[in-house]
Amino acid sequence: MVVKTKKYKLETGTYIKLGLKNILVEQWWVIPIALAIASGAFFIWSIWWIIGAVLGYALYVLFWVIQFTGVTQLEQNKILFERLSYEITSQQILVKLNPRQGMPIKWDMIKKAKMGKDYFLFVVTKAQLIHLPHRLFNTENERKFVESILKRKGLIKESASAPTAKAS
């Protein structure tokens, strides 16, 4: 089965928000480091431990905001923010600029996938994301087909809300 989506343009604000959220979840270990630095105030009291930890973490987040904002400005990444359509099969995702121009992305290139309440997010690299809102799909069956591909490929887990058979 081939799932053909409607054309979609990823807005730069959405990209920055999704990219920042993804990187902060992926690099969660930075927060305990900032807390460890701030806990230095318990051993040798000085407000500078806390200020240093907060400032360091704020600079870390600012660094990533600048990175994702910069990606939106680079000429070579302008294609990410064009109106694109997608053809999804069990072998690949075909990103199409128009009926004649497209780029295939094999499923093994997708590092991780996330299924939100109303979207799919495919992470190719830290800076390259494919965001597919559910409204792009023509039918509910197409969305479920993509979900089943993701489960088969091991990119998302089975949902916890799925009914399970209980032994009586």
mmCIF file of C-alpha atoms in Angstrom, residues 42-156:
data_model
loop_
_atom_site.group_PDB
_atom_site.id
_atom_site.type_symbol
_atom_site.label_atom_id
_atom_site.label_comp_id
_atom_site.label_asym_id
_atom_site.label_seq_id
_atom_site.Cartn_x
_atom_site.Cartn_y
_atom_site.Cartn_z
ATOM 1 C CA PHE A 42 25.268 23.185 50.125
ATOM 2 C CA PHE A 43 28.965 22.536 50.710
ATOM 3 C CA ILE A 44 30.390 26.027 50.304
ATOM 4 C CA TRP A 45 27.567 28.551 50.475
ATOM 5 C CA SER A 46 27.614 31.059 47.692
ATOM 6 C CA ILE A 47 24.822 32.282 45.480
ATOM 7 C CA TRP A 48 27.253 31.975 42.572
ATOM 8 C CA TRP A 49 26.836 28.176 42.485
ATOM 9 C CA ILE A 50 23.150 28.597 41.752
ATOM 10 C CA ILE A 51 23.645 31.532 39.381
ATOM 11 C CA GLY A 52 26.352 29.584 37.521
ATOM 12 C CA ALA A 53 24.148 26.497 37.166
ATOM 13 C CA VAL A 54 21.112 28.482 35.974
ATOM 14 C CA LEU A 55 23.230 30.591 33.624
ATOM 15 C CA GLY A 56 24.981 27.500 32.236
ATOM 16 C CA TYR A 57 21.692 25.730 31.558
ATOM 17 C CA ALA A 58 20.174 28.872 30.030
ATOM 18 C CA LEU A 59 23.195 29.203 27.713
ATOM 19 C CA TYR A 60 22.855 25.533 26.770
ATOM 20 C CA VAL A 61 19.183 26.009 25.804
ATOM 21 C CA LEU A 62 20.029 29.269 24.007
ATOM 22 C CA PHE A 63 22.744 27.441 22.030
ATOM 23 C CA TRP A 64 20.164 24.934 20.728
ATOM 24 C CA VAL A 65 17.602 27.647 19.988
ATOM 25 C CA ILE A 66 20.239 29.433 17.901
ATOM 26 C CA GLN A 67 21.155 26.174 16.143
ATOM 27 C CA PHE A 68 17.563 25.400 15.152
ATOM 28 C CA THR A 69 16.891 28.998 14.167
ATOM 29 C CA GLY A 70 20.050 28.948 12.043
ATOM 30 C CA VAL A 71 18.899 25.807 10.234
ATOM 31 C CA THR A 72 15.798 27.694 9.091
ATOM 32 C CA GLN A 73 17.991 30.433 7.582
ATOM 33 C CA LEU A 74 20.474 28.259 5.663
ATOM 34 C CA GLU A 75 19.974 28.038 1.907
ATOM 35 C CA GLN A 76 20.671 24.290 1.775
ATOM 36 C CA ASN A 77 17.870 23.635 4.297
ATOM 37 C CA LYS A 78 15.219 25.740 2.569
ATOM 38 C CA ILE A 79 13.795 22.537 1.064
ATOM 39 C CA LEU A 80 12.663 21.478 4.561
ATOM 40 C CA PHE A 81 10.314 24.461 4.654
ATOM 41 C CA GLU A 82 8.797 24.162 1.160
ATOM 42 C CA ARG A 83 5.341 22.739 0.446
ATOM 43 C CA LEU A 84 6.060 19.010 0.255
ATOM 44 C CA SER A 85 3.974 15.906 -0.175
ATOM 45 C CA TYR A 86 4.942 12.459 1.026
ATOM 46 C CA GLU A 87 4.493 8.945 -0.314
ATOM 47 C CA ILE A 88 4.898 6.417 2.458
ATOM 48 C CA THR A 89 5.398 2.702 1.849
ATOM 49 C CA SER A 90 6.756 -0.083 4.017
ATOM 50 C CA GLN A 91 10.166 0.371 2.300
ATOM 51 C CA GLN A 92 10.630 4.150 2.380
ATOM 52 C CA ILE A 93 9.272 7.657 2.699
ATOM 53 C CA LEU A 94 9.384 9.561 -0.577
ATOM 54 C CA VAL A 95 9.566 13.312 0.048
ATOM 55 C CA LYS A 96 8.190 15.012 -3.065
ATOM 56 C CA LEU A 97 8.672 18.647 -4.026
ATOM 57 C CA ASN A 98 6.558 18.151 -7.155
ATOM 58 C CA PRO A 99 5.458 15.102 -9.201
ATOM 59 C CA ARG A 100 8.895 14.853 -10.855
ATOM 60 C CA GLN A 101 11.269 15.763 -8.009
ATOM 61 C CA GLY A 102 11.572 13.762 -4.826
ATOM 62 C CA MET A 103 13.988 12.239 -2.364
ATOM 63 C CA PRO A 104 13.600 8.777 -0.851
ATOM 64 C CA ILE A 105 14.316 8.251 2.842
ATOM 65 C CA LYS A 106 14.707 4.599 3.804
ATOM 66 C CA TRP A 107 13.212 3.558 7.128
ATOM 67 C CA ASP A 108 16.648 2.610 8.483
ATOM 68 C CA MET A 109 17.658 6.294 8.165
ATOM 69 C CA ILE A 110 14.955 7.240 10.691
ATOM 70 C CA LYS A 111 16.628 7.258 14.105
ATOM 71 C CA LYS A 112 13.441 7.614 16.092
ATOM 72 C CA ALA A 113 9.772 8.323 15.632
ATOM 73 C CA LYS A 114 7.217 9.866 17.925
ATOM 74 C CA MET A 115 3.485 9.645 17.623
ATOM 75 C CA GLY A 116 1.767 12.643 19.198
ATOM 76 C CA LYS A 117 -1.929 13.203 19.722
ATOM 77 C CA ASP A 118 -2.335 14.660 16.235
ATOM 78 C CA TYR A 119 0.984 14.157 14.442
ATOM 79 C CA PHE A 120 3.864 11.840 13.561
ATOM 80 C CA LEU A 121 7.427 13.083 14.065
ATOM 81 C CA PHE A 122 10.337 11.294 12.370
ATOM 82 C CA VAL A 123 13.845 12.198 13.539
ATOM 83 C CA VAL A 124 16.442 11.667 10.812
ATOM 84 C CA THR A 125 19.221 13.692 12.481
ATOM 85 C CA LYS A 126 19.233 16.174 15.349
ATOM 86 C CA ALA A 127 18.470 18.946 12.867
ATOM 87 C CA GLN A 128 16.379 17.075 10.280
ATOM 88 C CA LEU A 129 12.820 16.304 11.302
ATOM 89 C CA ILE A 130 9.789 15.170 9.337
ATOM 90 C CA HIS A 131 6.564 16.402 10.906
ATOM 91 C CA LEU A 132 3.355 14.878 9.557
ATOM 92 C CA PRO A 133 0.122 16.144 11.133
ATOM 93 C CA HIS A 134 -2.727 13.635 10.956
ATOM 94 C CA ARG A 135 -4.748 16.067 8.823
ATOM 95 C CA LEU A 136 -2.388 15.328 5.901
ATOM 96 C CA PHE A 137 -3.719 11.811 5.531
ATOM 97 C CA ASN A 138 -6.723 11.283 3.300
ATOM 98 C CA THR A 139 -8.309 8.559 5.440
ATOM 99 C CA GLU A 140 -8.027 7.156 8.938
ATOM 100 C CA ASN A 141 -6.864 3.838 7.430
ATOM 101 C CA GLU A 142 -3.818 5.540 5.893
ATOM 102 C CA ARG A 143 -2.859 6.977 9.278
ATOM 103 C CA LYS A 144 -3.277 3.568 10.901
ATOM 104 C CA PHE A 145 -1.167 1.985 8.138
ATOM 105 C CA VAL A 146 1.695 4.407 8.880
ATOM 106 C CA GLU A 147 1.301 3.654 12.583
ATOM 107 C CA SER A 148 1.525 -0.095 11.887
ATOM 108 C CA ILE A 149 4.684 0.435 9.797
ATOM 109 C CA LEU A 150 6.262 2.331 12.690
ATOM 110 C CA LYS A 151 5.370 -0.448 15.108
ATOM 111 C CA ARG A 152 6.736 -3.144 12.756
ATOM 112 C CA LYS A 153 9.975 -1.225 12.289
ATOM 113 C CA GLY A 154 10.291 -0.838 16.066
ATOM 114 C CA LEU A 155 10.279 2.963 15.908
ATOM 115 C CA ILE A 156 7.351 3.304 18.325
#
